[in-house]
């Protein structure tokens, strides 16, 4: 490690190398976020008087620490929390929850299901045919995620004390054979805009498209290009807004995600820091 650092001149590059080796966990949150913001966004983060959306997300990480947020980001506990507020009918059924991969009884799971870790982002295994599931790859991916404390990468503190577990969910898909989610941006319980993530697994790569409250494409992009394809307003859009309004009451900012299946919305997740506030807007204003 020491020999590698001698060849690196850029201090931010040194920071990123240390970060990749989990050598930055000791750095205080405010300083860590300042360094990462400068590296990712290319400018200083004004934490004393934040004015941009991304700056305000960093400020919220440091100062808006409602203990309930830990429950709300836990992919298992959030289901009960959300069900009490909007009803069980909007919750994707859970098939099981375990602390270790080897505890999963795959014989009792249906032919199609989804595995995910409760405490991070990315620990996801989609099984469309159990007979073709690469068990070794699934185990490797899940166990890697179980060891990860998602808090340390971007200091999203609600994840720090989420208990690492594995859940299996009922496999869901819409008429296209996939599953598109709609991400509603809620400010103090008020819906301001929605974005979609499409073409994630296609050659051209992920497209992120923002829509205003009238479902008109908004004139900016965030880190990823907007889609050039037509994206229709979901049939249950107004219901999504209604449910998101209930879930976001008295919260400065939260993103409420929903899927739509056969015209009905299903809860996806709650996210307090989209892109961790480290994805640039174009144009910036």
PDB file of C-alpha atoms in Angstrom:
ATOM      1  CA  UNK A   1       0.000   0.000   0.000  1.00  0.00           C
ATOM      2  CA  UNK A   2       2.790   2.436   0.965  1.00  0.00           C
ATOM      3  CA  UNK A   3       4.653   1.857  -2.294  1.00  0.00           C
ATOM      4  CA  UNK A   4       1.475   2.498  -4.251  1.00  0.00           C
ATOM      5  CA  UNK A   5       0.888   5.840  -2.535  1.00  0.00           C
ATOM      6  CA  UNK A   6       4.368   7.090  -3.463  1.00  0.00           C
ATOM      7  CA  UNK A   7       3.333   7.093  -7.139  1.00  0.00           C
ATOM      8  CA  UNK A   8       0.093   9.023  -6.519  1.00  0.00           C
ATOM      9  CA  UNK A   9       0.406  12.811  -6.607  1.00  0.00           C
ATOM     10  CA  UNK A  10      -3.256  13.880  -6.498  1.00  0.00           C
ATOM     11  CA  UNK A  11      -4.423  14.065  -2.834  1.00  0.00           C
ATOM     12  CA  UNK A  12      -7.973  13.145  -3.865  1.00  0.00           C
ATOM     13  CA  UNK A  13      -6.621  10.088  -5.623  1.00  0.00           C
ATOM     14  CA  UNK A  14      -4.861   9.121  -2.398  1.00  0.00           C
ATOM     15  CA  UNK A  15      -8.143   9.556  -0.539  1.00  0.00           C
ATOM     16  CA  UNK A  16     -10.011   7.364  -3.011  1.00  0.00           C
ATOM     17  CA  UNK A  17      -7.375   4.623  -2.796  1.00  0.00           C
ATOM     18  CA  UNK A  18      -7.564   4.704   1.007  1.00  0.00           C
ATOM     19  CA  UNK A  19     -11.371   4.663   0.796  1.00  0.00           C
ATOM     20  CA  UNK A  20     -11.344   1.570  -1.410  1.00  0.00           C
ATOM     21  CA  UNK A  21      -9.251  -0.178   1.262  1.00  0.00           C
ATOM     22  CA  UNK A  22     -11.546   0.891   4.137  1.00  0.00           C
ATOM     23  CA  UNK A  23      -8.859   3.152   5.562  1.00  0.00           C
ATOM     24  CA  UNK A  24     -11.030   6.274   5.894  1.00  0.00           C
ATOM     25  CA  UNK A  25     -13.577   5.079   8.473  1.00  0.00           C
ATOM     26  CA  UNK A  26     -11.883   7.165  11.185  1.00  0.00           C
ATOM     27  CA  UNK A  27     -12.394  10.479   9.352  1.00  0.00           C
ATOM     28  CA  UNK A  28     -15.187  12.626  10.907  1.00  0.00           C
ATOM     29  CA  UNK A  29     -18.350  12.749   8.814  1.00  0.00           C
ATOM     30  CA  UNK A  30     -18.215  16.478   7.963  1.00  0.00           C
ATOM     31  CA  UNK A  31     -14.606  16.343   6.757  1.00  0.00           C
ATOM     32  CA  UNK A  32     -15.163  13.091   4.884  1.00  0.00           C
ATOM     33  CA  UNK A  33     -18.176  14.537   3.038  1.00  0.00           C
ATOM     34  CA  UNK A  34     -16.244  17.709   2.156  1.00  0.00           C
ATOM     35  CA  UNK A  35     -13.435  15.659   0.600  1.00  0.00           C
ATOM     36  CA  UNK A  36     -15.775  13.309  -1.271  1.00  0.00           C
ATOM     37  CA  UNK A  37     -17.961  16.173  -2.514  1.00  0.00           C
ATOM     38  CA  UNK A  38     -14.922  18.001  -3.902  1.00  0.00           C
ATOM     39  CA  UNK A  39     -13.824  14.801  -5.651  1.00  0.00           C
ATOM     40  CA  UNK A  40     -17.240  13.816  -7.076  1.00  0.00           C
ATOM     41  CA  UNK A  41     -18.850  17.195  -7.775  1.00  0.00           C
ATOM     42  CA  UNK A  42     -15.666  19.188  -8.402  1.00  0.00           C
ATOM     43  CA  UNK A  43     -16.397  22.051  -6.027  1.00  0.00           C
ATOM     44  CA  UNK A  44     -16.420  22.890  -2.342  1.00  0.00           C
ATOM     45  CA  UNK A  45     -19.478  21.839  -0.358  1.00  0.00           C
ATOM     46  CA  UNK A  46     -20.930  24.763   1.605  1.00  0.00           C
ATOM     47  CA  UNK A  47     -22.155  23.104   4.795  1.00  0.00           C
ATOM     48  CA  UNK A  48     -22.651  26.384   6.669  1.00  0.00           C
ATOM     49  CA  UNK A  49     -25.049  27.852   4.117  1.00  0.00           C
ATOM     50  CA  UNK A  50     -26.052  25.071   1.692  1.00  0.00           C
ATOM     51  CA  UNK A  51     -27.923  26.303  -1.374  1.00  0.00           C
ATOM     52  CA  UNK A  52     -27.875  23.460  -3.918  1.00  0.00           C
ATOM     53  CA  UNK A  53     -29.841  20.222  -3.622  1.00  0.00           C
ATOM     54  CA  UNK A  54     -26.647  18.193  -3.289  1.00  0.00           C
ATOM     55  CA  UNK A  55     -25.237  20.482  -0.593  1.00  0.00           C
ATOM     56  CA  UNK A  56     -28.470  20.260   1.358  1.00  0.00           C
ATOM     57  CA  UNK A  57     -28.376  16.457   1.252  1.00  0.00           C
ATOM     58  CA  UNK A  58     -24.917  16.562   2.854  1.00  0.00           C
ATOM     59  CA  UNK A  59     -26.231  18.963   5.510  1.00  0.00           C
ATOM     60  CA  UNK A  60     -29.150  16.634   6.213  1.00  0.00           C
ATOM     61  CA  UNK A  61     -26.778  13.686   6.662  1.00  0.00           C
ATOM     62  CA  UNK A  62     -25.089  15.622   9.471  1.00  0.00           C
ATOM     63  CA  UNK A  63     -28.022  17.378  11.133  1.00  0.00           C
ATOM     64  CA  UNK A  64     -31.313  15.564  10.461  1.00  0.00           C
ATOM     65  CA  UNK A  65     -30.858  12.388  12.503  1.00  0.00           C
ATOM     66  CA  UNK A  66     -34.326  11.115  13.286  1.00  0.00           C
ATOM     67  CA  UNK A  67     -33.894   7.600  14.803  1.00  0.00           C
ATOM     68  CA  UNK A  68     -36.931   6.422  12.808  1.00  0.00           C
ATOM     69  CA  UNK A  69     -34.898   6.763   9.607  1.00  0.00           C
ATOM     70  CA  UNK A  70     -32.968   3.597  10.483  1.00  0.00           C
ATOM     71  CA  UNK A  71     -36.216   1.617  10.443  1.00  0.00           C
ATOM     72  CA  UNK A  72     -37.313   3.341   7.244  1.00  0.00           C
ATOM     73  CA  UNK A  73     -34.194   2.299   5.268  1.00  0.00           C
ATOM     74  CA  UNK A  74     -34.143  -1.281   6.612  1.00  0.00           C
ATOM     75  CA  UNK A  75     -35.602  -3.257   3.697  1.00  0.00           C
ATOM     76  CA  UNK A  76     -37.264  -5.701   6.102  1.00  0.00           C
ATOM     77  CA  UNK A  77     -38.435  -3.395   8.900  1.00  0.00           C
ATOM     78  CA  UNK A  78     -39.598  -0.729   6.428  1.00  0.00           C
ATOM     79  CA  UNK A  79     -42.344  -3.041   5.174  1.00  0.00           C
ATOM     80  CA  UNK A  80     -44.129  -3.074   8.535  1.00  0.00           C
ATOM     81  CA  UNK A  81     -43.521   0.629   9.038  1.00  0.00           C
ATOM     82  CA  UNK A  82     -44.963   1.540   5.646  1.00  0.00           C
ATOM     83  CA  UNK A  83     -47.850  -0.955   5.884  1.00  0.00           C
ATOM     84  CA  UNK A  84     -49.084   0.739   9.053  1.00  0.00           C
ATOM     85  CA  UNK A  85     -49.216   4.051   7.190  1.00  0.00           C
ATOM     86  CA  UNK A  86     -50.633   3.099   3.792  1.00  0.00           C
ATOM     87  CA  UNK A  87     -51.876  -0.502   4.096  1.00  0.00           C
ATOM     88  CA  UNK A  88     -50.606  -4.048   3.493  1.00  0.00           C
ATOM     89  CA  UNK A  89     -52.068  -4.161  -0.007  1.00  0.00           C
ATOM     90  CA  UNK A  90     -49.209  -1.996  -1.326  1.00  0.00           C
ATOM     91  CA  UNK A  91     -46.418  -4.148   0.129  1.00  0.00           C
ATOM     92  CA  UNK A  92     -44.586  -6.820  -1.876  1.00  0.00           C
ATOM     93  CA  UNK A  93     -44.883 -10.086   0.132  1.00  0.00           C
ATOM     94  CA  UNK A  94     -41.836 -11.306   2.048  1.00  0.00           C
ATOM     95  CA  UNK A  95     -41.053 -15.019   1.680  1.00  0.00           C
ATOM     96  CA  UNK A  96     -38.446 -15.252   4.421  1.00  0.00           C
ATOM     97  CA  UNK A  97     -35.694 -13.501   6.348  1.00  0.00           C
ATOM     98  CA  UNK A  98     -32.334 -14.933   7.432  1.00  0.00           C
ATOM     99  CA  UNK A  99     -29.017 -13.827   8.917  1.00  0.00           C
ATOM    100  CA  UNK A 100     -26.856 -16.260   6.928  1.00  0.00           C
ATOM    101  CA  UNK A 101     -27.020 -17.474   3.332  1.00  0.00           C
ATOM    102  CA  UNK A 102     -26.655 -21.106   4.422  1.00  0.00           C
ATOM    103  CA  UNK A 103     -29.837 -20.787   6.508  1.00  0.00           C
ATOM    104  CA  UNK A 104     -31.963 -20.267   3.380  1.00  0.00           C
ATOM    105  CA  UNK A 105     -34.040 -23.352   2.532  1.00  0.00           C
ATOM    106  CA  UNK A 106     -34.243 -22.946  -1.235  1.00  0.00           C
ATOM    107  CA  UNK A 107     -36.506 -25.989  -1.518  1.00  0.00           C
ATOM    108  CA  UNK A 108     -39.239 -23.991   0.213  1.00  0.00           C
ATOM    109  CA  UNK A 109     -38.884 -20.977  -2.080  1.00  0.00           C
ATOM    110  CA  UNK A 110     -40.972 -20.748  -5.265  1.00  0.00           C
ATOM    111  CA  UNK A 111     -39.454 -21.054  -8.732  1.00  0.00           C
ATOM    112  CA  UNK A 112     -39.153 -17.263  -8.967  1.00  0.00           C
ATOM    113  CA  UNK A 113     -38.087 -14.920  -6.172  1.00  0.00           C
ATOM    114  CA  UNK A 114     -35.797 -12.013  -5.298  1.00  0.00           C
ATOM    115  CA  UNK A 115     -33.067 -12.052  -2.655  1.00  0.00           C
ATOM    116  CA  UNK A 116     -31.772  -8.799  -1.207  1.00  0.00           C
ATOM    117  CA  UNK A 117     -29.839  -7.594   1.792  1.00  0.00           C
ATOM    118  CA  UNK A 118     -31.697  -5.420   4.255  1.00  0.00           C
ATOM    119  CA  UNK A 119     -28.937  -2.931   5.021  1.00  0.00           C
ATOM    120  CA  UNK A 120     -27.286  -1.804   1.794  1.00  0.00           C
ATOM    121  CA  UNK A 121     -27.724  -1.035  -1.894  1.00  0.00           C
ATOM    122  CA  UNK A 122     -26.665  -3.526  -4.525  1.00  0.00           C
ATOM    123  CA  UNK A 123     -27.020  -6.801  -2.634  1.00  0.00           C
ATOM    124  CA  UNK A 124     -29.681  -8.095  -5.010  1.00  0.00           C
ATOM    125  CA  UNK A 125     -30.218 -11.484  -6.676  1.00  0.00           C
ATOM    126  CA  UNK A 126     -33.131 -11.924  -9.088  1.00  0.00           C
ATOM    127  CA  UNK A 127     -34.158 -15.534  -9.684  1.00  0.00           C
ATOM    128  CA  UNK A 128     -36.516 -16.102 -12.624  1.00  0.00           C
ATOM    129  CA  UNK A 129     -35.887 -19.859 -12.781  1.00  0.00           C
ATOM    130  CA  UNK A 130     -34.670 -21.653  -9.662  1.00  0.00           C
ATOM    131  CA  UNK A 131     -33.288 -24.563 -11.677  1.00  0.00           C
ATOM    132  CA  UNK A 132     -30.894 -22.158 -13.421  1.00  0.00           C
ATOM    133  CA  UNK A 133     -29.849 -20.122 -10.374  1.00  0.00           C
ATOM    134  CA  UNK A 134     -26.063 -19.832 -10.052  1.00  0.00           C
ATOM    135  CA  UNK A 135     -25.943 -20.659  -6.354  1.00  0.00           C
ATOM    136  CA  UNK A 136     -22.223 -19.983  -6.033  1.00  0.00           C
ATOM    137  CA  UNK A 137     -22.485 -16.507  -7.572  1.00  0.00           C
ATOM    138  CA  UNK A 138     -25.581 -15.699  -5.505  1.00  0.00           C
ATOM    139  CA  UNK A 139     -23.868 -16.766  -2.289  1.00  0.00           C
ATOM    140  CA  UNK A 140     -20.766 -14.757  -3.128  1.00  0.00           C
ATOM    141  CA  UNK A 141     -22.767 -11.605  -3.876  1.00  0.00           C
ATOM    142  CA  UNK A 142     -24.971 -11.839  -0.798  1.00  0.00           C
ATOM    143  CA  UNK A 143     -22.127 -12.648   1.579  1.00  0.00           C
ATOM    144  CA  UNK A 144     -20.079  -9.758   0.220  1.00  0.00           C
ATOM    145  CA  UNK A 145     -22.989  -7.420   0.935  1.00  0.00           C
ATOM    146  CA  UNK A 146     -23.538  -8.832   4.418  1.00  0.00           C
ATOM    147  CA  UNK A 147     -19.999  -7.789   5.363  1.00  0.00           C
ATOM    148  CA  UNK A 148     -20.502  -4.242   4.120  1.00  0.00           C
ATOM    149  CA  UNK A 149     -21.583  -1.365   6.359  1.00  0.00           C
ATOM    150  CA  UNK A 150     -23.163   0.933   3.789  1.00  0.00           C
ATOM    151  CA  UNK A 151     -22.823   3.957   6.087  1.00  0.00           C
ATOM    152  CA  UNK A 152     -19.076   4.289   5.652  1.00  0.00           C
ATOM    153  CA  UNK A 153     -19.019   4.765   1.869  1.00  0.00           C
ATOM    154  CA  UNK A 154     -21.039   8.030   1.800  1.00  0.00           C
ATOM    155  CA  UNK A 155     -21.820   8.587   5.502  1.00  0.00           C
ATOM    156  CA  UNK A 156     -25.532   7.955   5.072  1.00  0.00           C
ATOM    157  CA  UNK A 157     -25.952   7.523   8.810  1.00  0.00           C
ATOM    158  CA  UNK A 158     -29.431   5.812   8.848  1.00  0.00           C
ATOM    159  CA  UNK A 159     -27.727   2.671   7.478  1.00  0.00           C
ATOM    160  CA  UNK A 160     -25.070   2.525  10.190  1.00  0.00           C
ATOM    161  CA  UNK A 161     -27.072   0.458  12.660  1.00  0.00           C
ATOM    162  CA  UNK A 162     -29.309  -1.547  10.314  1.00  0.00           C
ATOM    163  CA  UNK A 163     -28.982  -5.240  11.164  1.00  0.00           C
ATOM    164  CA  UNK A 164     -27.507  -7.101   8.159  1.00  0.00           C
ATOM    165  CA  UNK A 165     -29.996  -9.729   7.032  1.00  0.00           C
ATOM    166  CA  UNK A 166     -31.229 -11.413   3.857  1.00  0.00           C
ATOM    167  CA  UNK A 167     -34.840 -11.322   2.728  1.00  0.00           C
ATOM    168  CA  UNK A 168     -36.603 -13.159  -0.051  1.00  0.00           C
ATOM    169  CA  UNK A 169     -39.459 -11.370  -1.770  1.00  0.00           C
ATOM    170  CA  UNK A 170     -42.129 -12.504  -4.174  1.00  0.00           C
ATOM    171  CA  UNK A 171     -40.970 -12.046  -7.768  1.00  0.00           C
ATOM    172  CA  UNK A 172     -42.924  -9.279  -9.463  1.00  0.00           C
ATOM    173  CA  UNK A 173     -42.971  -8.034 -13.048  1.00  0.00           C
ATOM    174  CA  UNK A 174     -45.092  -5.693 -15.129  1.00  0.00           C
ATOM    175  CA  UNK A 175     -46.545  -6.162 -18.618  1.00  0.00           C
ATOM    176  CA  UNK A 176     -43.119  -5.596 -20.203  1.00  0.00           C
ATOM    177  CA  UNK A 177     -41.646  -8.586 -18.381  1.00  0.00           C
ATOM    178  CA  UNK A 178     -39.503  -6.307 -16.241  1.00  0.00           C
ATOM    179  CA  UNK A 179     -40.084  -3.926 -13.387  1.00  0.00           C
ATOM    180  CA  UNK A 180     -39.909  -0.152 -13.685  1.00  0.00           C
ATOM    181  CA  UNK A 181     -39.836   1.953 -10.561  1.00  0.00           C
ATOM    182  CA  UNK A 182     -41.044   5.501 -10.120  1.00  0.00           C
ATOM    183  CA  UNK A 183     -39.087   7.660  -7.706  1.00  0.00           C
ATOM    184  CA  UNK A 184     -41.095  10.496  -6.174  1.00  0.00           C
ATOM    185  CA  UNK A 185     -39.129  13.392  -4.707  1.00  0.00           C
ATOM    186  CA  UNK A 186     -40.946  14.590  -1.585  1.00  0.00           C
ATOM    187  CA  UNK A 187     -40.084  17.815   0.249  1.00  0.00           C
ATOM    188  CA  UNK A 188     -41.790  18.274   3.632  1.00  0.00           C
ATOM    189  CA  UNK A 189     -44.595  16.021   2.451  1.00  0.00           C
ATOM    190  CA  UNK A 190     -45.015  17.810  -0.869  1.00  0.00           C
ATOM    191  CA  UNK A 191     -44.403  16.147  -4.222  1.00  0.00           C
ATOM    192  CA  UNK A 192     -42.140  18.223  -6.484  1.00  0.00           C
ATOM    193  CA  UNK A 193     -41.026  15.828  -9.226  1.00  0.00           C
ATOM    194  CA  UNK A 194     -40.495  12.190 -10.163  1.00  0.00           C
ATOM    195  CA  UNK A 195     -37.716  10.373 -11.972  1.00  0.00           C
ATOM    196  CA  UNK A 196     -37.372   7.004 -13.627  1.00  0.00           C
ATOM    197  CA  UNK A 197     -34.359   4.758 -14.183  1.00  0.00           C
ATOM    198  CA  UNK A 198     -34.617   2.904 -17.484  1.00  0.00           C
ATOM    199  CA  UNK A 199     -32.412   0.925 -19.905  1.00  0.00           C
ATOM    200  CA  UNK A 200     -30.184  -0.066 -16.984  1.00  0.00           C
ATOM    201  CA  UNK A 201     -29.116  -3.350 -18.563  1.00  0.00           C
ATOM    202  CA  UNK A 202     -29.012  -2.229 -22.183  1.00  0.00           C
ATOM    203  CA  UNK A 203     -25.898  -1.484 -24.209  1.00  0.00           C
ATOM    204  CA  UNK A 204     -26.355   2.295 -24.079  1.00  0.00           C
ATOM    205  CA  UNK A 205     -26.540   2.211 -20.283  1.00  0.00           C
ATOM    206  CA  UNK A 206     -28.739   3.709 -17.601  1.00  0.00           C
ATOM    207  CA  UNK A 207     -31.041   6.622 -18.413  1.00  0.00           C
ATOM    208  CA  UNK A 208     -32.434   8.875 -15.682  1.00  0.00           C
ATOM    209  CA  UNK A 209     -35.386  11.049 -16.662  1.00  0.00           C
ATOM    210  CA  UNK A 210     -37.052  13.664 -14.458  1.00  0.00           C
ATOM    211  CA  UNK A 211     -40.717  14.626 -14.781  1.00  0.00           C
ATOM    212  CA  UNK A 212     -42.561  17.524 -13.208  1.00  0.00           C
ATOM    213  CA  UNK A 213     -45.897  17.090 -11.434  1.00  0.00           C
ATOM    214  CA  UNK A 214     -47.718  17.217 -14.803  1.00  0.00           C
ATOM    215  CA  UNK A 215     -45.486  14.415 -16.156  1.00  0.00           C
ATOM    216  CA  UNK A 216     -43.573  16.716 -18.486  1.00  0.00           C
ATOM    217  CA  UNK A 217     -39.866  16.012 -18.963  1.00  0.00           C
ATOM    218  CA  UNK A 218     -37.817  18.501 -16.955  1.00  0.00           C
ATOM    219  CA  UNK A 219     -34.968  20.445 -18.672  1.00  0.00           C
ATOM    220  CA  UNK A 220     -31.989  18.969 -16.845  1.00  0.00           C
ATOM    221  CA  UNK A 221     -30.052  15.751 -16.319  1.00  0.00           C
ATOM    222  CA  UNK A 222     -28.433  14.318 -13.211  1.00  0.00           C
ATOM    223  CA  UNK A 223     -25.193  12.443 -13.872  1.00  0.00           C
ATOM    224  CA  UNK A 224     -26.882  10.104 -16.389  1.00  0.00           C
ATOM    225  CA  UNK A 225     -28.492  11.175 -19.687  1.00  0.00           C
ATOM    226  CA  UNK A 226     -32.263  11.326 -19.938  1.00  0.00           C
ATOM    227  CA  UNK A 227     -34.054   8.728 -22.019  1.00  0.00           C
ATOM    228  CA  UNK A 228     -34.973   9.590 -25.590  1.00  0.00           C
ATOM    229  CA  UNK A 229     -37.780   7.032 -25.484  1.00  0.00           C
ATOM    230  CA  UNK A 230     -41.327   7.898 -24.508  1.00  0.00           C
ATOM    231  CA  UNK A 231     -42.059   7.046 -20.882  1.00  0.00           C
ATOM    232  CA  UNK A 232     -45.759   7.081 -20.154  1.00  0.00           C
ATOM    233  CA  UNK A 233     -47.185   8.318 -16.885  1.00  0.00           C
ATOM    234  CA  UNK A 234     -48.132   5.302 -14.775  1.00  0.00           C
ATOM    235  CA  UNK A 235     -51.851   4.660 -14.476  1.00  0.00           C
ATOM    236  CA  UNK A 236     -51.590   4.763 -10.684  1.00  0.00           C
ATOM    237  CA  UNK A 237     -49.532   7.989 -10.633  1.00  0.00           C
ATOM    238  CA  UNK A 238     -52.041   9.996  -8.572  1.00  0.00           C
ATOM    239  CA  UNK A 239     -52.278   7.132  -6.070  1.00  0.00           C
ATOM    240  CA  UNK A 240     -48.486   7.024  -5.804  1.00  0.00           C
ATOM    241  CA  UNK A 241     -48.461  10.741  -5.001  1.00  0.00           C
ATOM    242  CA  UNK A 242     -51.182  10.228  -2.385  1.00  0.00           C
ATOM    243  CA  UNK A 243     -49.256   7.408  -0.696  1.00  0.00           C
ATOM    244  CA  UNK A 244     -45.922   9.231  -0.878  1.00  0.00           C
ATOM    245  CA  UNK A 245     -47.521  12.283   0.741  1.00  0.00           C
ATOM    246  CA  UNK A 246     -48.515  10.156   3.731  1.00  0.00           C
ATOM    247  CA  UNK A 247     -45.076   8.539   4.006  1.00  0.00           C
ATOM    248  CA  UNK A 248     -43.152  11.822   3.769  1.00  0.00           C
ATOM    249  CA  UNK A 249     -45.136  13.924   6.228  1.00  0.00           C
ATOM    250  CA  UNK A 250     -42.871  16.064   8.461  1.00  0.00           C
ATOM    251  CA  UNK A 251     -39.700  14.867   6.716  1.00  0.00           C
ATOM    252  CA  UNK A 252     -37.505  17.585   5.110  1.00  0.00           C
ATOM    253  CA  UNK A 253     -36.728  15.358   2.149  1.00  0.00           C
ATOM    254  CA  UNK A 254     -37.278  11.713   1.232  1.00  0.00           C
ATOM    255  CA  UNK A 255     -37.591   9.854  -2.048  1.00  0.00           C
ATOM    256  CA  UNK A 256     -40.500   7.412  -2.123  1.00  0.00           C
ATOM    257  CA  UNK A 257     -40.200   4.621  -4.685  1.00  0.00           C
ATOM    258  CA  UNK A 258     -43.068   2.642  -6.163  1.00  0.00           C
ATOM    259  CA  UNK A 259     -43.515  -0.041  -8.797  1.00  0.00           C
ATOM    260  CA  UNK A 260     -46.654  -0.391 -10.893  1.00  0.00           C
ATOM    261  CA  UNK A 261     -48.045  -3.838 -11.662  1.00  0.00           C
ATOM    262  CA  UNK A 262     -51.365  -4.250 -13.492  1.00  0.00           C
ATOM    263  CA  UNK A 263     -52.197  -0.638 -12.750  1.00  0.00           C
ATOM    264  CA  UNK A 264     -51.581  -0.958  -9.001  1.00  0.00           C
ATOM    265  CA  UNK A 265     -48.721   0.693  -7.080  1.00  0.00           C
ATOM    266  CA  UNK A 266     -46.403  -1.319  -4.841  1.00  0.00           C
ATOM    267  CA  UNK A 267     -43.992   0.184  -2.343  1.00  0.00           C
ATOM    268  CA  UNK A 268     -40.301  -0.114  -3.242  1.00  0.00           C
ATOM    269  CA  UNK A 269     -38.168   1.746  -0.732  1.00  0.00           C
ATOM    270  CA  UNK A 270     -37.513   5.044   1.038  1.00  0.00           C
ATOM    271  CA  UNK A 271     -34.295   6.882   0.240  1.00  0.00           C
ATOM    272  CA  UNK A 272     -33.063   9.992   2.005  1.00  0.00           C
ATOM    273  CA  UNK A 273     -30.039  10.780  -0.164  1.00  0.00           C
ATOM    274  CA  UNK A 274     -30.512   9.992  -3.890  1.00  0.00           C
ATOM    275  CA  UNK A 275     -27.132   9.403  -5.485  1.00  0.00           C
ATOM    276  CA  UNK A 276     -25.900  10.231  -1.981  1.00  0.00           C
ATOM    277  CA  UNK A 277     -25.986  13.870  -3.096  1.00  0.00           C
ATOM    278  CA  UNK A 278     -22.830  13.197  -5.087  1.00  0.00           C
ATOM    279  CA  UNK A 279     -24.249  13.259  -8.624  1.00  0.00           C
ATOM    280  CA  UNK A 280     -23.939  16.473 -10.623  1.00  0.00           C
ATOM    281  CA  UNK A 281     -26.789  18.255 -12.385  1.00  0.00           C
ATOM    282  CA  UNK A 282     -26.533  19.571 -15.929  1.00  0.00           C
ATOM    283  CA  UNK A 283     -27.139  22.467 -16.214  1.00  0.00           C
ATOM    284  CA  UNK A 284     -26.113  23.072 -12.624  1.00  0.00           C
ATOM    285  CA  UNK A 285     -28.750  25.739 -11.939  1.00  0.00           C
TER     286      UNK A 285
END
